[in-house]
Short mmCIF file of C-alpha atoms in Angstrom, two decimals:
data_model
loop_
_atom_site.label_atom_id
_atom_site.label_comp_id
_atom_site.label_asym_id
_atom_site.label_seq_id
_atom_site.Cartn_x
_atom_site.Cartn_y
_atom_site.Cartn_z
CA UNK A 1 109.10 200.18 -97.99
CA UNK A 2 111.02 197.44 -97.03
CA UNK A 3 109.39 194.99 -99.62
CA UNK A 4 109.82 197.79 -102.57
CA UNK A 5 113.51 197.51 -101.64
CA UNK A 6 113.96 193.91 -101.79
CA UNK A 7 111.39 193.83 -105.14
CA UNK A 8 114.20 195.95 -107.26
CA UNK A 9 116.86 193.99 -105.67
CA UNK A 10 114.98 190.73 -106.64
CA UNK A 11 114.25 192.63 -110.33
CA UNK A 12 118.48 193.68 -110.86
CA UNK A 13 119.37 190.30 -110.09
CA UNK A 14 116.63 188.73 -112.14
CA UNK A 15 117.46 190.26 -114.93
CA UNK A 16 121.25 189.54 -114.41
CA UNK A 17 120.50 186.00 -114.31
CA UNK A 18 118.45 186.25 -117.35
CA UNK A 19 120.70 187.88 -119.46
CA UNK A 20 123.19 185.24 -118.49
CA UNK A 21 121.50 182.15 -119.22
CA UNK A 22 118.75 182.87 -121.55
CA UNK A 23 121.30 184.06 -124.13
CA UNK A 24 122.38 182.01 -126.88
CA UNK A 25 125.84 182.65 -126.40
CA UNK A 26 125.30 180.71 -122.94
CA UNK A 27 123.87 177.67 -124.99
CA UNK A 28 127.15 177.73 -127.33
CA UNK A 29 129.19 177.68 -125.12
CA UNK A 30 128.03 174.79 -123.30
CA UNK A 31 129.31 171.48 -124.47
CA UNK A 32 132.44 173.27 -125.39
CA UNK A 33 135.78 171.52 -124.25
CA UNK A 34 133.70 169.77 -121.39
CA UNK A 35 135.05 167.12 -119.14
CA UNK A 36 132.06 165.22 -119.91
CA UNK A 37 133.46 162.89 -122.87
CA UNK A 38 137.05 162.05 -121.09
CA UNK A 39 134.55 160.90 -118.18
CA UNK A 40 132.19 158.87 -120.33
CA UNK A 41 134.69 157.01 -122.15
CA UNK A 42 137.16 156.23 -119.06
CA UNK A 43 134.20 154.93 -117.35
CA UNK A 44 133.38 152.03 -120.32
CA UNK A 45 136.69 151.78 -120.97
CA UNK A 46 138.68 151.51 -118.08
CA UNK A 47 136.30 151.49 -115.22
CA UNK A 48 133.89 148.87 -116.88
CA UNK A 49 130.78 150.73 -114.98
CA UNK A 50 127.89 150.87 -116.12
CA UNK A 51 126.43 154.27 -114.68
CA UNK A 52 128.62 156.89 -115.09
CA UNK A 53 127.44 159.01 -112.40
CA UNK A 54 128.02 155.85 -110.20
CA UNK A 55 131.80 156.47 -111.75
CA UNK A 56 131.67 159.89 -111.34
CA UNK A 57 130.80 160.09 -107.27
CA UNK A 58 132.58 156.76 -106.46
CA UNK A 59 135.87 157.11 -108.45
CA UNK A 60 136.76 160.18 -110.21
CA UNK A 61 135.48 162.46 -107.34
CA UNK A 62 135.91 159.64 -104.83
CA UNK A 63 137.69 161.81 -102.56
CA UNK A 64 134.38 164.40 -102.52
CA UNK A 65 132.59 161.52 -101.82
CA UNK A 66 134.48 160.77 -98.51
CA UNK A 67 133.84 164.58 -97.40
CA UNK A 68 130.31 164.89 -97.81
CA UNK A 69 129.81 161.45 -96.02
CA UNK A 70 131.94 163.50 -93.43
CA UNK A 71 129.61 166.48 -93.96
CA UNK A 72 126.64 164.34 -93.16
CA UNK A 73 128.22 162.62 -89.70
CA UNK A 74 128.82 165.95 -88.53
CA UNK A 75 125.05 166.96 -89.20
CA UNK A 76 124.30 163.97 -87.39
CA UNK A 77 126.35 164.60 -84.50
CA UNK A 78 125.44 168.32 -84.36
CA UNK A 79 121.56 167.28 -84.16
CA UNK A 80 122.18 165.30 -81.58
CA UNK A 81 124.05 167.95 -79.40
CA UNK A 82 121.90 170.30 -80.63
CA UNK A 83 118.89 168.98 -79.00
CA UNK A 84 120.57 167.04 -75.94
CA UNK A 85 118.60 165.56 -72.98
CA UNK A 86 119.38 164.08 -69.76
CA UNK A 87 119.02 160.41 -70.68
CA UNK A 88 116.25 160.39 -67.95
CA UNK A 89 114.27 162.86 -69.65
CA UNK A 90 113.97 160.86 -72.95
CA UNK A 91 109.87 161.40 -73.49
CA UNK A 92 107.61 159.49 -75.19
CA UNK A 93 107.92 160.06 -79.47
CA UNK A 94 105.62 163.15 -80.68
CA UNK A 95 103.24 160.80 -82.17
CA UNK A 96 99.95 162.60 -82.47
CA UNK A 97 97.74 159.49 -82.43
CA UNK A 98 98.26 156.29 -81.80
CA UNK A 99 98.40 154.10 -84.94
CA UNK A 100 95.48 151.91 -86.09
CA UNK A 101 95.14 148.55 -87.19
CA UNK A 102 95.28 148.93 -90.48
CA UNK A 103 98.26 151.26 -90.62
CA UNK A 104 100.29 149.21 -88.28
CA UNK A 105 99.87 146.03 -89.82
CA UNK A 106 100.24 147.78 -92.85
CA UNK A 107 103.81 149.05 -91.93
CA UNK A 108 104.89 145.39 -90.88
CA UNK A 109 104.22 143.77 -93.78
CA UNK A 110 105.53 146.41 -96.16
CA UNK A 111 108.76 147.00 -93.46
CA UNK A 112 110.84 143.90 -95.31
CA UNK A 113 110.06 144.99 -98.87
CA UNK A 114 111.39 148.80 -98.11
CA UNK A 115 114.42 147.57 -96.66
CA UNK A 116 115.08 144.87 -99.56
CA UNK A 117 114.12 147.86 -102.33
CA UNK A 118 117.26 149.92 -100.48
CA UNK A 119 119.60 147.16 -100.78
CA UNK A 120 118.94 146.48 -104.37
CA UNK A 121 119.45 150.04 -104.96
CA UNK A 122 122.65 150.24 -103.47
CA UNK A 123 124.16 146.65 -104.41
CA UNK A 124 123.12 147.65 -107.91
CA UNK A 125 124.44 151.10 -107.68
CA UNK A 126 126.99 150.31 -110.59
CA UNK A 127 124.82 149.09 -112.94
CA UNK A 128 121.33 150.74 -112.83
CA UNK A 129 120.20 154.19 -111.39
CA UNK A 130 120.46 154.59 -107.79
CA UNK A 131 123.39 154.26 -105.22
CA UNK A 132 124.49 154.21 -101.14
CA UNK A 133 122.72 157.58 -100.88
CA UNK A 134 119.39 157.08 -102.47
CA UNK A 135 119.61 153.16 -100.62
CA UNK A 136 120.58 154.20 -97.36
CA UNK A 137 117.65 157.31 -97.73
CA UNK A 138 114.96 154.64 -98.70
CA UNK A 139 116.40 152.14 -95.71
CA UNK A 140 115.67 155.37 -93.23
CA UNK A 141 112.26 156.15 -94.81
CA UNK A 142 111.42 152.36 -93.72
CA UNK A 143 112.68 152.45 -90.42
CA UNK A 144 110.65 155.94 -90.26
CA UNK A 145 107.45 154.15 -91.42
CA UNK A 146 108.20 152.00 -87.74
CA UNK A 147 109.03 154.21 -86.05
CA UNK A 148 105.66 156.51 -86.69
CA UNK A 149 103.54 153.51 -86.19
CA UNK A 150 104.59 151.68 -83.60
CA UNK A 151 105.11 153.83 -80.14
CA UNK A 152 107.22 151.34 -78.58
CA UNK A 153 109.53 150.61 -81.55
CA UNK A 154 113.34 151.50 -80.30
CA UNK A 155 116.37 150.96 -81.85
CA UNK A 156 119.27 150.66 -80.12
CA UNK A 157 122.04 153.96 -80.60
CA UNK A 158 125.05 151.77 -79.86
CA UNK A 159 124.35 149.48 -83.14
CA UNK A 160 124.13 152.23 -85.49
CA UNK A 161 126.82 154.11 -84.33
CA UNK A 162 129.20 150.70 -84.71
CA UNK A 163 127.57 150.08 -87.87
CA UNK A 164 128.16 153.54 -88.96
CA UNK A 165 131.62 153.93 -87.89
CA UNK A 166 132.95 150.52 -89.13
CA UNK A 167 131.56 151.46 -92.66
CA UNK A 168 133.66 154.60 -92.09
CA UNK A 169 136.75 152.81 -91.42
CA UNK A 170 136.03 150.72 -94.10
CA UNK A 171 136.18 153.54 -96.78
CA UNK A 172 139.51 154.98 -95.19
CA UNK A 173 140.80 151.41 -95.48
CA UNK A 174 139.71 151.20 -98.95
CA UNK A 175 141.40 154.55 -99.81
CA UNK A 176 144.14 153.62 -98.37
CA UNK A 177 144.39 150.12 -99.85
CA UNK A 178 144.36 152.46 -103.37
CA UNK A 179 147.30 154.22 -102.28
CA UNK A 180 149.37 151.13 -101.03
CA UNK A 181 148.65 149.43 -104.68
CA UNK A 182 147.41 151.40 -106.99
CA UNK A 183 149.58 154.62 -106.34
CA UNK A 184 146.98 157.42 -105.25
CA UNK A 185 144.18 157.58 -102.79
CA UNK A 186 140.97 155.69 -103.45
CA UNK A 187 142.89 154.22 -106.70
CA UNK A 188 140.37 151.46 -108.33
CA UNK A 189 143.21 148.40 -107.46
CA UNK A 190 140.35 145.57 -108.17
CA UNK A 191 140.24 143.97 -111.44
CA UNK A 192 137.49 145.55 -113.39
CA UNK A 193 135.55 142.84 -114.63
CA UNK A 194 133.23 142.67 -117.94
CA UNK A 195 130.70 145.20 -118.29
CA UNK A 196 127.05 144.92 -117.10
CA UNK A 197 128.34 142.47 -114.91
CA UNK A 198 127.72 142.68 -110.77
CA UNK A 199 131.04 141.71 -110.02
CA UNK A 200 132.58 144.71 -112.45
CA UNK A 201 133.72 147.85 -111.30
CA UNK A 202 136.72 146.68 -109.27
CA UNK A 203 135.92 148.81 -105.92
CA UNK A 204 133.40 150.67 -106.75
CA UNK A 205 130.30 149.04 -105.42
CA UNK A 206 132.18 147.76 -102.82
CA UNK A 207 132.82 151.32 -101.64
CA UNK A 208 129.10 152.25 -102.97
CA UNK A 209 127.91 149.27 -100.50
CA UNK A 210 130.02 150.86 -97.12
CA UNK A 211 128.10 154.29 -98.11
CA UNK A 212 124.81 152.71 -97.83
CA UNK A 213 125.36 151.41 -94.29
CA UNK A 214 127.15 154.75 -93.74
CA UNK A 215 124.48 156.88 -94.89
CA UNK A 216 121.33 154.43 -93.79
CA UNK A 217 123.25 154.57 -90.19
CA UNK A 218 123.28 157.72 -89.90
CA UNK A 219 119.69 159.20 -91.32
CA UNK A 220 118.02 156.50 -89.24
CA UNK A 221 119.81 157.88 -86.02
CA UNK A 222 119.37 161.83 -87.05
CA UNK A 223 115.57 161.08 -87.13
CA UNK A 224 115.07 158.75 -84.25
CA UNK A 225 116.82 161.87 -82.62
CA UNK A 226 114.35 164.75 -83.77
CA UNK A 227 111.33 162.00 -83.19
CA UNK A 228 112.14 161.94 -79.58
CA UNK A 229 112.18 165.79 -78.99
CA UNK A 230 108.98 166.47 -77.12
CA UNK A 231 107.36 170.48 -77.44
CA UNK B 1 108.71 165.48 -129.26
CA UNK B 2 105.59 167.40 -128.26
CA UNK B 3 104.20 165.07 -125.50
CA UNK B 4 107.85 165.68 -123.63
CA UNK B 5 107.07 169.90 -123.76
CA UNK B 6 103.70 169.30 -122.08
CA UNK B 7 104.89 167.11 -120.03
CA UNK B 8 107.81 170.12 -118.67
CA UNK B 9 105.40 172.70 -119.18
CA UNK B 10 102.73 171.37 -116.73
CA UNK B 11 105.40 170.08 -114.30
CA UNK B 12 106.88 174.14 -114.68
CA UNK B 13 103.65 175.42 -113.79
CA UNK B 14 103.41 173.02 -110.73
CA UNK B 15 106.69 173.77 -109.29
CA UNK B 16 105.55 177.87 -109.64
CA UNK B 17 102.55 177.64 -108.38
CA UNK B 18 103.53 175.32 -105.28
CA UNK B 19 106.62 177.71 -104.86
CA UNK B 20 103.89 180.54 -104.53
CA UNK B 21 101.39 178.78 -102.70
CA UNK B 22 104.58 177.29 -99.73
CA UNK B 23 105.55 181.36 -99.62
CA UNK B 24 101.45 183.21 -98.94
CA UNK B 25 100.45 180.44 -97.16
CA UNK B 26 100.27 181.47 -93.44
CA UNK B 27 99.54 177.84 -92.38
CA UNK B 28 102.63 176.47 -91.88
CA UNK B 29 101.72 173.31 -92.52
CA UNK B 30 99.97 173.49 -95.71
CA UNK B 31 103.02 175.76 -96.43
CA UNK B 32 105.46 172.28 -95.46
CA UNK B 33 102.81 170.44 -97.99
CA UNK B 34 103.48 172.76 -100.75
CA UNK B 35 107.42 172.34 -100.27
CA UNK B 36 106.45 168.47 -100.68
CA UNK B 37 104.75 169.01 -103.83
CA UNK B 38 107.80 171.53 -105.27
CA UNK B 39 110.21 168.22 -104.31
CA UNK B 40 107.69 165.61 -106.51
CA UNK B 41 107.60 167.88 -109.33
CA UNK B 42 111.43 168.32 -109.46
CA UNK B 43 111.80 164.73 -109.26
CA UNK B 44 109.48 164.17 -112.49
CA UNK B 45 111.40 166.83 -114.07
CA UNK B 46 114.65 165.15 -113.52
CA UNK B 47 113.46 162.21 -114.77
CA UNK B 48 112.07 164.04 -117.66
CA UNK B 49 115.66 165.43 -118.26
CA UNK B 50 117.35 162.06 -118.42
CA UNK B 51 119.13 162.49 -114.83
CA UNK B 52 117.57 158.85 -113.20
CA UNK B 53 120.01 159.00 -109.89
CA UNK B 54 119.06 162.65 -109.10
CA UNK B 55 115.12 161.89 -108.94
CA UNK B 56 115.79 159.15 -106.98
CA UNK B 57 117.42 161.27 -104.54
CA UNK B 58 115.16 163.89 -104.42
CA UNK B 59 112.47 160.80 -104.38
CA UNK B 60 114.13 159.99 -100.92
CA UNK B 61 115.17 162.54 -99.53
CA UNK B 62 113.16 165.64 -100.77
CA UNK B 63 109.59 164.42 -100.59
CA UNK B 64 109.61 161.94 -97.48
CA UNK B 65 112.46 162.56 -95.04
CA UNK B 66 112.31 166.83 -95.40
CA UNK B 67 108.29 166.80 -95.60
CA UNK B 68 109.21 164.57 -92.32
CA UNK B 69 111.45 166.39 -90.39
CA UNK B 70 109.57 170.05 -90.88
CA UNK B 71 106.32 168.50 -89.58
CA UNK B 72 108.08 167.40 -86.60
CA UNK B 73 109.49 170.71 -86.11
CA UNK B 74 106.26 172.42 -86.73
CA UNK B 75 104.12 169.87 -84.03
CA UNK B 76 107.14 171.31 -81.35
CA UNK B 77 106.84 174.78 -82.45
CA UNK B 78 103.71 177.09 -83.67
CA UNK B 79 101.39 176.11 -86.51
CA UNK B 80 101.07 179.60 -87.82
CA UNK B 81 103.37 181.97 -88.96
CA UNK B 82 101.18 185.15 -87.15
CA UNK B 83 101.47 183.21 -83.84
CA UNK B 84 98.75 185.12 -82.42
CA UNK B 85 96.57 182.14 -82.46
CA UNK B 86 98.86 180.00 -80.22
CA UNK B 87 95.93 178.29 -78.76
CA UNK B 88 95.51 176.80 -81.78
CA UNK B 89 98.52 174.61 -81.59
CA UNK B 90 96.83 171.47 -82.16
CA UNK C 1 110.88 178.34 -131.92
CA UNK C 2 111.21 174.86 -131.98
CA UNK C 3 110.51 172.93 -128.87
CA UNK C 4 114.05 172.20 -127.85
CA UNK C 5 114.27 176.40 -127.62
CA UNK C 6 110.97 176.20 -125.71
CA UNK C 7 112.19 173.29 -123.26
CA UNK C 8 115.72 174.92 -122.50
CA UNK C 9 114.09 178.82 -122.43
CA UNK C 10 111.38 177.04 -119.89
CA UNK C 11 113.29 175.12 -117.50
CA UNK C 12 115.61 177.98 -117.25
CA UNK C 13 113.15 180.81 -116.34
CA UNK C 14 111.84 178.72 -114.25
CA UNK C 15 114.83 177.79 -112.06
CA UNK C 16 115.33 181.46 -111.99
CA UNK C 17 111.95 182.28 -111.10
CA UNK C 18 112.07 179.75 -108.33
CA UNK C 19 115.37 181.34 -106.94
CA UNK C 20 113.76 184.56 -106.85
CA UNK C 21 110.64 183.26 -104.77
CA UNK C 22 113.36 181.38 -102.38
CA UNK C 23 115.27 184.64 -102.24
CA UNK C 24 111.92 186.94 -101.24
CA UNK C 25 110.67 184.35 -98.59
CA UNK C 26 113.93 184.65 -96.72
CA UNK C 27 114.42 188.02 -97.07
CA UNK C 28 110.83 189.63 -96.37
CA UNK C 29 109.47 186.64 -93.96
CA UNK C 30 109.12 186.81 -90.13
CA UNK C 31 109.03 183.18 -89.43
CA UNK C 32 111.93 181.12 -89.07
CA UNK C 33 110.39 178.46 -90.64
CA UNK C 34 109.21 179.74 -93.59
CA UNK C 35 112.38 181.42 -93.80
CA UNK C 36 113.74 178.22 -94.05
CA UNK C 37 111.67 176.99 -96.72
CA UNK C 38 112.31 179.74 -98.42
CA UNK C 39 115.98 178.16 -98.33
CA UNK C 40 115.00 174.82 -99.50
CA UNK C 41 112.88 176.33 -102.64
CA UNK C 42 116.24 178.24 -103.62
CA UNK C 43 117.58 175.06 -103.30
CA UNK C 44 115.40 173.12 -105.78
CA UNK C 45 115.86 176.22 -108.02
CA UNK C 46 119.40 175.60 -107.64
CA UNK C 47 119.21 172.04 -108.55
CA UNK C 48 116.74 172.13 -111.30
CA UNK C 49 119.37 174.93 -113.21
CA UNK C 50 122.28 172.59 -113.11
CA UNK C 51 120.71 169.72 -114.25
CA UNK C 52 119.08 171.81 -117.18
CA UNK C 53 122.60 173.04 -117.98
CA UNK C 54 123.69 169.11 -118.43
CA UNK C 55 120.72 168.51 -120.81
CA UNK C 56 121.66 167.72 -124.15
CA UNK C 57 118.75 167.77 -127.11
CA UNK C 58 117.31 164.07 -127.27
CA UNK C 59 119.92 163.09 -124.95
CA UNK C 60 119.42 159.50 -122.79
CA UNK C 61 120.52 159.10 -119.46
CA UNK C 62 124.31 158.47 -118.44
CA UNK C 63 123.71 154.38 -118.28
CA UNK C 64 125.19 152.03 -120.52
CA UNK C 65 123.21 149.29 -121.18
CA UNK C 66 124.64 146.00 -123.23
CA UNK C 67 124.94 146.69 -127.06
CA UNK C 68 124.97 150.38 -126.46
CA UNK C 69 128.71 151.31 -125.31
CA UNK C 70 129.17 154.02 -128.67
CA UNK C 71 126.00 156.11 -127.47
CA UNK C 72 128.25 158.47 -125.39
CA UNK C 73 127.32 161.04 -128.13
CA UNK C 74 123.96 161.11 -127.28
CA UNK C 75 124.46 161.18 -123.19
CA UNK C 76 123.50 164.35 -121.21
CA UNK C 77 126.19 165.73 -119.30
CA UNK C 78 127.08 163.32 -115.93
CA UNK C 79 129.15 165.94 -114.19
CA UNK C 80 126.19 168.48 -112.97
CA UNK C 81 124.09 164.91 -112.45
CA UNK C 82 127.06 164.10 -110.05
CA UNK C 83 126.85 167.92 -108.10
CA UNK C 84 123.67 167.73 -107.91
CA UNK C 85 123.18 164.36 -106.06
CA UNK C 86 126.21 165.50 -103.71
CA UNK C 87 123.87 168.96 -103.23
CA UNK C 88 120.61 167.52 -101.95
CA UNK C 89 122.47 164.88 -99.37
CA UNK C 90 124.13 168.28 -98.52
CA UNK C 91 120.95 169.92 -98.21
CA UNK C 92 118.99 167.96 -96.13
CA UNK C 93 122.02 167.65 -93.40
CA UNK C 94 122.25 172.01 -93.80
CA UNK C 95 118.19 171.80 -93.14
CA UNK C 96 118.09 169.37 -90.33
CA UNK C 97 120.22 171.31 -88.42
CA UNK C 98 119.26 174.60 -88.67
CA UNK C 99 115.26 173.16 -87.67
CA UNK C 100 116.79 171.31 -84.47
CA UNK C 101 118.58 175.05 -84.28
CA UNK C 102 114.82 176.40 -84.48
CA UNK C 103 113.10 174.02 -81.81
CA UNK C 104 116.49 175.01 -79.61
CA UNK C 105 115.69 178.70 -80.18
CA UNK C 106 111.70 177.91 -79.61
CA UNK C 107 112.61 176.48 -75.96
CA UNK C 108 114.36 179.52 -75.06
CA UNK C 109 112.28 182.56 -76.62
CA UNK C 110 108.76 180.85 -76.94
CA UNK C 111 108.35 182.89 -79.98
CA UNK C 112 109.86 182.08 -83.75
CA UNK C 113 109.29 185.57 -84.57
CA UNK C 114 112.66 187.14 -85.71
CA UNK C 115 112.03 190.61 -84.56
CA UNK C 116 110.79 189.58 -81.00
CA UNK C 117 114.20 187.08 -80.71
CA UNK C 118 116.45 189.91 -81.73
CA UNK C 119 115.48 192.12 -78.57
CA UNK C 120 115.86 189.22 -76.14
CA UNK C 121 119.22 188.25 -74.69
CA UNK C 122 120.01 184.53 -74.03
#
């Protein structure tokens, strides 16, 4: 009964959703008076970046940008209340089985190419695909790959929390260096350089840079923190 | 033109049938699995539809550190969604 | 139909479709955790719509590389790209906190069951 309820509720809406995207009208009406070409001009012309979505996150929306960073230290921080222990009670990691040979040496050796791979990706945020997010994520996947094979691999709370607030501060200095100069928060003050260039951009890799350590900081601690919780 | 629609076509029918598989599947784990899969065949698609930074991102985030994090919750929880078999938990 | 028709009608049913599966899970599912990924499927669904929205017909990505600074005719839209990327950081901070909210609720009830957790009190 319940299921033929939520069937014709999942049918009306289906069909709503249909109607509203599979119709041509929907496809006219598209690229119509979009923000998209202001955007992708101001970023080649005045911004000197070469990925616009870079452009996009960092500067246009740059103020977004600072929220969901904020969005993410509160997940973070709620985690970590969430599932609170008495420091004493800290167990061993729920590793199922220890790990062999193979996969630990494994891990080492591949441990300094992950980590340079996620600071490629998010010094060269400006210029080629990628970013502080994706960096920092693939930094955290690396420090996961240790943390899974080694039992005894810690890292220490106090270090990423510094880390994580200084690259904080940072950005609020930044943003506020924009309004003593430029005129408005998170204005791009630097000179912008030539395109395709790694010093180009004016702030914005500098900004995309903080977000890497922000974000790296802070997935590394949220799963150290659920790899701890014992069943 | 027509290698790019079989190229969205099969990576369609992947993302359905791992959407269908993650919501029967009574093993929650093989359900997680599926969700994996869904996350790998969104991030072909995105690259497919000329958006680079956004497979990346799902790269990163969707297939390794969500995959991740509902294993762990599933090892400190039950395995199956009946839980009648809760000496089966590992 | 040419392809272009085919590509757009496909990747839009199937965003839709996908929502719909999400939207069943977490309606008619017992388990918090599939419940859950029946969140993170909407999600993808969610995703996947946008960024067909932003596709343009033979479009190239949103990158400028040297020589090629007039091809902003031919660029799929940046702005959803931008959402989007924002949306899955999002998503995977909304997701790790309502599973350390499940293994919280698991220590308490011993059951995930959402019709045995609703008759116990705290």
């Amino acid at each position: 009964m319940k299921k033929a309820i939520v069937i014709f509720f999942l049918a009306v809406f289906g069909y709503f959703m249909a109607i509203t995207f599979l119709s041509p009208e929907f496809e006219a009406d598209r690229n119509r008076n979009g923000v998209k070409d202001f955007y992708l001009e101001k970023t080649v012309s005045d911004l000197k970046t070469a990925n616009t979505v870079t452009a996009i996150v960092v500067n246009f929306r740059g103020f977004d940008t600072l929220g969901e960073v904020t969005v993410l230290f509160l997940a973070a921080t709620a985690l970590g209340s969430i599932l609170f222990k008495k420091r004493h009670h800290i167990g061993e990691r729920t590793v199922l089985y220890p790990a062999s040979t193979i996969v630990g040496s494994g891990a080492k050796l591949i441990f300094p190419a992950i980590i340079l791979l996620g600071a490629y990706v998010f010094i060269h945020g400006h210029l080629t695909p990628g970013g502080g997010f994706q960096g920092g994520t693939i930094i955290a996947t690396g420090f996961l790959l240790m943390l899974i094979s080694y039992r005894n691999f810690s890292i220490s709370h106090n270090i990423l929390s510094v880390i994580e607030s200084l690259a904080g501060i940072l950005f609020v200095v930044f943003g506020f260096m924009g309004l003593i100069y430029g005129g408005s928060f998170l204005e791009n003050f630097m000179g912008t350089g030539i395109l395709n260039d790694l010093f180009s951009g004016g702030v914005i890799p500098v900004i995309y840079i903080l977000v890497g350590f922000k974000v790296a900081a802070e997935l590394t601690g949220l799963i150290y923190t659920i790899l701890h919780e014992k069943g | 033109m027509e290698y790019l629609l079989f190229t969205i076509g099969f990576l369609l029918l992947v993302l359905i049938g791992a959407a269908l598989y993650a919501v029967y599947q009574k093993d929650l784990l093989y359900a997680v699995i599926a969700t994996g899969v869904i996350s790998l065949a969104l991030t072909g698609l995105f690259l497919v539809l000329q958006a680079p930074d956004v497979a990346l991102t799902e790269a990163a985030i969707g297939v390794a550190l969500t995959t991740i994090i509902f294993i762990i919750t599933i090892r400190n929880t039950v395995r199956f969604e009946d839980e009648k078999d809760k000496k089966m938990k590992h | 139909m040419d392809t272009a028709e085919l590509i757009r009608l496909g990747v839009y049913g199937t965003s839709i479709l996908l929502i719909l599966i999400g939207l069943y899970a977490v309606l008619t599912k017992k388990s918090l955790i599939k419940i859950i990924i029946g969140l993170s499927i909407i999600d993808g669904g969610i995703h996947l719509l946008l960024i067909g929205i932003g596709y343009v017909k033979g479009g190239t990505a949103p990158i400028f590389s040297p020589g090629s600074e007039d091809a902003v005719a031919r660029m799929v839209d940046p702005v959803p790209q931008a959402l989007v990327l924002t949306a899955i950081v999002i998503g995977f901070g909304v997701t790790a906190v309502a599973l350390s909210l499940i293994i919280r609720l698991y220590r308490h009830h011993n059951t995930l069951n959402i019709d045995e957790i609703k008759n116990l009190k705290w």
